[in-house]
């Protein structure tokens, strides 16, 4: 079975391919289908953005596909940055600037509870499905670690003392929000016996 993952993010692609490989599901990227388009993400929810990206690919290429959207939801900031996580410090998708803005906004705040939430929208055989993964945790007071991407250096998952960036990919890929959503996707696809 071949499915398009509407992303060019190598980190996400690797993470998803590792999880789905056991069931013989071939995951191809936007680059693999020669899509260089800037796919719009204009919805105001994670579900809306994921569906918008998947629909764009299905409509243009006629392929079964899925897309994800992830948000970091910080309790003390009324769940910001949320759906705007990638663009928190502006439209340049600058992870460093996003983290610096977040750390600045969190200065002096005792409540550091946060969660990462990933939503996957799957469009297959003219039907749509959603899968959600959540990991609870807290925002560190400063950046720690060199692995991962995005907000990983400032997010400490529940039950750990280290940030995602300190834990490394092997641990992160077992406990992350995306891993939880992709595991649901993987189990669902395996159950279809396609």
CSV table of N, CA, C and O in Angstrom, one decimal, residues 61-115:
chain,number,residue,atom,x,y,z
A,61,UNK,N,-3.7,15.6,-7.2
A,61,UNK,CA,-3.0,14.5,-7.7
A,61,UNK,C,-3.8,13.2,-7.7
A,61,UNK,O,-3.4,12.2,-8.3
A,62,UNK,N,-5.0,13.2,-7.1
A,62,UNK,CA,-5.9,12.0,-7.1
A,62,UNK,C,-5.4,10.9,-6.3
A,62,UNK,O,-5.7,9.7,-6.6
A,63,UNK,N,-4.5,11.1,-5.3
A,63,UNK,CA,-3.9,10.1,-4.5
A,63,UNK,C,-4.5,10.1,-3.1
A,63,UNK,O,-4.8,11.1,-2.5
A,64,UNK,N,-4.5,8.8,-2.6
A,64,UNK,CA,-4.9,8.7,-1.1
A,64,UNK,C,-3.7,9.3,-0.3
A,64,UNK,O,-2.6,9.2,-0.7
A,65,UNK,N,-4.1,10.1,0.7
A,65,UNK,CA,-3.0,10.8,1.4
A,65,UNK,C,-3.5,11.1,2.8
A,65,UNK,O,-4.6,11.0,3.2
A,66,UNK,N,-2.5,11.6,3.6
A,66,UNK,CA,-2.8,12.1,4.9
A,66,UNK,C,-1.9,13.3,5.2
A,66,UNK,O,-0.8,13.4,4.5
A,67,UNK,N,-2.3,14.1,6.1
A,67,UNK,CA,-1.5,15.3,6.5
A,67,UNK,C,-1.7,15.5,8.0
A,67,UNK,O,-2.7,15.0,8.6
A,68,UNK,N,-0.7,16.1,8.6
A,68,UNK,CA,-0.9,16.4,10.0
A,68,UNK,C,-0.7,17.9,10.3
A,68,UNK,O,-0.2,18.6,9.5
A,69,UNK,N,-1.2,18.2,11.5
A,69,UNK,CA,-0.8,19.6,12.0
A,69,UNK,C,-0.6,19.4,13.5
A,69,UNK,O,-1.3,18.6,14.1
A,70,UNK,N,0.3,20.1,14.0
A,70,UNK,CA,0.7,20.0,15.4
A,70,UNK,C,0.7,21.3,16.0
A,70,UNK,O,1.2,22.3,15.4
A,71,UNK,N,0.3,21.4,17.2
A,71,UNK,CA,0.3,22.6,18.0
A,71,UNK,C,0.9,22.4,19.4
A,71,UNK,O,0.6,21.3,20.0
A,72,UNK,N,1.6,23.4,19.9
A,72,UNK,CA,2.0,23.4,21.3
A,72,UNK,C,1.0,24.3,22.0
A,72,UNK,O,0.9,25.4,21.7
A,73,UNK,N,0.3,23.7,23.0
A,73,UNK,CA,-0.7,24.4,23.7
A,73,UNK,C,-0.2,24.6,25.2
A,73,UNK,O,0.0,23.7,25.9
A,74,UNK,N,0.0,25.9,25.5
A,74,UNK,CA,0.6,26.3,26.8
A,74,UNK,C,-0.6,26.8,27.7
A,74,UNK,O,-1.2,27.8,27.3
A,75,UNK,N,-0.8,26.2,28.8
A,75,UNK,CA,-2.0,26.5,29.7
A,75,UNK,C,-1.9,28.0,30.1
A,75,UNK,O,-2.9,28.7,30.0
A,76,UNK,N,-0.8,28.5,30.5
A,76,UNK,CA,-0.7,29.9,31.0
A,76,UNK,C,-0.9,30.9,30.0
A,76,UNK,O,-1.1,32.1,30.2
A,77,UNK,N,-0.8,30.5,28.7
A,77,UNK,CA,-0.9,31.4,27.6
A,77,UNK,C,-2.2,31.2,26.8
A,77,UNK,O,-2.4,31.4,25.6
A,78,UNK,N,-3.3,30.7,27.6
A,78,UNK,CA,-4.6,30.4,27.0
A,78,UNK,C,-4.4,29.4,25.8
A,78,UNK,O,-5.1,29.6,24.7
A,79,UNK,N,-3.6,28.4,25.9
A,79,UNK,CA,-3.3,27.4,24.9
A,79,UNK,C,-2.6,27.9,23.6
A,79,UNK,O,-2.6,27.3,22.6
A,80,UNK,N,-2.1,29.1,23.7
A,80,UNK,CA,-1.2,29.6,22.6
A,80,UNK,C,0.1,28.9,22.8
A,80,UNK,O,0.5,28.4,23.8
A,81,UNK,N,0.9,28.8,21.7
A,81,UNK,CA,0.6,29.2,20.3
A,81,UNK,C,-0.3,28.4,19.5
A,81,UNK,O,-0.9,28.8,18.5
A,82,UNK,N,-0.6,27.2,20.0
A,82,UNK,CA,-1.7,26.3,19.3
A,82,UNK,C,-1.5,26.2,17.8
A,82,UNK,O,-0.4,25.8,17.4
A,83,UNK,N,-2.6,26.5,17.1
A,83,UNK,CA,-2.5,26.3,15.6
A,83,UNK,C,-1.5,27.2,15.0
A,83,UNK,O,-1.1,26.9,13.8
A,84,UNK,N,-1.0,28.2,15.7
A,84,UNK,CA,-0.1,29.1,15.1
A,84,UNK,C,1.4,28.8,15.5
A,84,UNK,O,2.3,29.6,15.4
A,85,UNK,N,1.6,27.6,16.1
A,85,UNK,CA,2.9,27.2,16.6
A,85,UNK,C,4.1,27.5,15.6
A,85,UNK,O,5.1,28.0,16.0
A,86,UNK,N,3.9,27.1,14.4
A,86,UNK,CA,5.0,27.2,13.4
A,86,UNK,C,5.2,28.7,13.0
A,86,UNK,O,6.3,29.1,12.6
A,87,UNK,N,4.2,29.5,13.2
A,87,UNK,CA,4.3,30.9,12.8
A,87,UNK,C,4.2,31.9,14.0
A,87,UNK,O,3.9,33.0,13.9
A,88,UNK,N,4.6,31.4,15.2
A,88,UNK,CA,4.4,32.1,16.5
A,88,UNK,C,5.1,33.5,16.4
A,88,UNK,O,4.6,34.5,16.9
A,89,UNK,N,6.3,33.4,15.9
A,89,UNK,CA,7.1,34.7,15.9
A,89,UNK,C,7.1,35.3,14.5
A,89,UNK,O,8.0,36.2,14.2
A,90,UNK,N,6.2,34.9,13.7
A,90,UNK,CA,6.1,35.5,12.3
A,90,UNK,C,6.0,34.4,11.3
A,90,UNK,O,6.1,33.2,11.6
A,91,UNK,N,5.8,34.8,10.0
A,91,UNK,CA,5.5,33.8,9.0
A,91,UNK,C,6.7,33.1,8.4
A,91,UNK,O,6.6,32.3,7.5
A,92,UNK,N,7.9,33.4,9.0
A,92,UNK,CA,9.1,32.7,8.4
A,92,UNK,C,9.4,31.3,8.9
A,92,UNK,O,10.3,30.6,8.5
A,93,UNK,N,8.5,30.8,9.8
A,93,UNK,CA,8.6,29.5,10.4
A,93,UNK,C,10.0,29.3,11.0
A,93,UNK,O,10.6,28.2,10.8
A,94,UNK,N,10.4,30.2,11.8
A,94,UNK,CA,11.8,30.2,12.4
A,94,UNK,C,11.7,29.6,13.8
A,94,UNK,O,11.2,30.3,14.7
A,95,UNK,N,12.1,28.4,13.9
A,95,UNK,CA,12.0,27.7,15.2
A,95,UNK,C,12.7,28.4,16.4
A,95,UNK,O,12.2,28.4,17.5
A,96,UNK,N,13.9,28.9,16.1
A,96,UNK,CA,14.6,29.6,17.1
A,96,UNK,C,13.9,30.9,17.6
A,96,UNK,O,13.7,31.1,18.8
A,97,UNK,N,13.3,31.6,16.7
A,97,UNK,CA,12.5,32.8,17.0
A,97,UNK,C,11.3,32.4,17.8
A,97,UNK,O,10.9,33.1,18.8
A,98,UNK,N,10.6,31.3,17.4
A,98,UNK,CA,9.4,30.9,18.1
A,98,UNK,C,9.7,30.5,19.5
A,98,UNK,O,9.0,30.9,20.4
A,99,UNK,N,10.8,29.8,19.7
A,99,UNK,CA,11.2,29.4,21.1
A,99,UNK,C,11.6,30.6,21.9
A,99,UNK,O,11.2,30.7,23.1
A,100,UNK,N,12.3,31.5,21.4
A,100,UNK,CA,12.7,32.7,22.1
A,100,UNK,C,11.4,33.5,22.5
A,100,UNK,O,11.3,34.0,23.7
A,101,UNK,N,10.5,33.6,21.6
A,101,UNK,CA,9.2,34.3,21.9
A,101,UNK,C,8.5,33.6,23.1
A,101,UNK,O,8.0,34.2,24.0
A,102,UNK,N,8.4,32.3,23.0
A,102,UNK,CA,7.7,31.5,24.0
A,102,UNK,C,8.4,31.7,25.3
A,102,UNK,O,7.7,31.9,26.3
A,103,UNK,N,9.7,31.5,25.4
A,103,UNK,CA,10.4,31.7,26.7
A,103,UNK,C,10.2,33.1,27.3
A,103,UNK,O,10.0,33.2,28.5
A,104,UNK,N,10.2,34.1,26.4
A,104,UNK,CA,9.9,35.5,26.9
A,104,UNK,C,8.5,35.6,27.4
A,104,UNK,O,8.3,36.2,28.5
A,105,UNK,N,7.5,35.0,26.7
A,105,UNK,CA,6.1,35.1,27.2
A,105,UNK,C,5.9,34.3,28.5
A,105,UNK,O,5.0,34.6,29.3
A,106,UNK,N,6.8,33.3,28.8
A,106,UNK,CA,6.7,32.5,30.0
A,106,UNK,C,7.4,33.0,31.2
A,106,UNK,O,7.3,32.5,32.3
A,107,UNK,N,8.2,34.1,31.0
A,107,UNK,CA,9.0,34.6,32.1
A,107,UNK,C,8.1,35.0,33.2
A,107,UNK,O,7.1,35.7,33.1
A,108,UNK,N,8.5,34.5,34.4
A,108,UNK,CA,7.8,34.9,35.7
A,108,UNK,C,6.5,34.1,35.9
A,108,UNK,O,5.8,34.3,36.9
A,109,UNK,N,6.2,33.2,35.0
A,109,UNK,CA,5.0,32.3,35.1
A,109,UNK,C,5.3,31.0,35.8
A,109,UNK,O,6.2,30.3,35.5
A,110,UNK,N,4.6,30.8,36.9
A,110,UNK,CA,4.8,29.5,37.7
A,110,UNK,C,4.1,28.3,37.0
A,110,UNK,O,4.6,27.2,37.1
A,111,UNK,N,3.0,28.5,36.4
A,111,UNK,CA,2.3,27.4,35.7
A,111,UNK,C,3.0,27.2,34.3
A,111,UNK,O,2.8,28.0,33.4
A,112,UNK,N,3.7,26.1,34.2
A,112,UNK,CA,4.4,25.9,33.0
A,112,UNK,C,3.8,24.7,32.2
A,112,UNK,O,4.4,24.1,31.3
A,113,UNK,N,2.6,24.3,32.6
A,113,UNK,CA,2.0,23.1,32.0
A,113,UNK,C,1.7,23.4,30.5
A,113,UNK,O,1.3,24.5,30.1
A,114,UNK,N,2.0,22.4,29.7
A,114,UNK,CA,1.8,22.5,28.3
A,114,UNK,C,1.5,21.1,27.7
A,114,UNK,O,1.7,20.1,28.4
A,115,UNK,N,1.0,21.1,26.5
A,115,UNK,CA,0.9,19.8,25.8
A,115,UNK,C,1.1,20.0,24.3
A,115,UNK,O,0.9,21.1,23.8
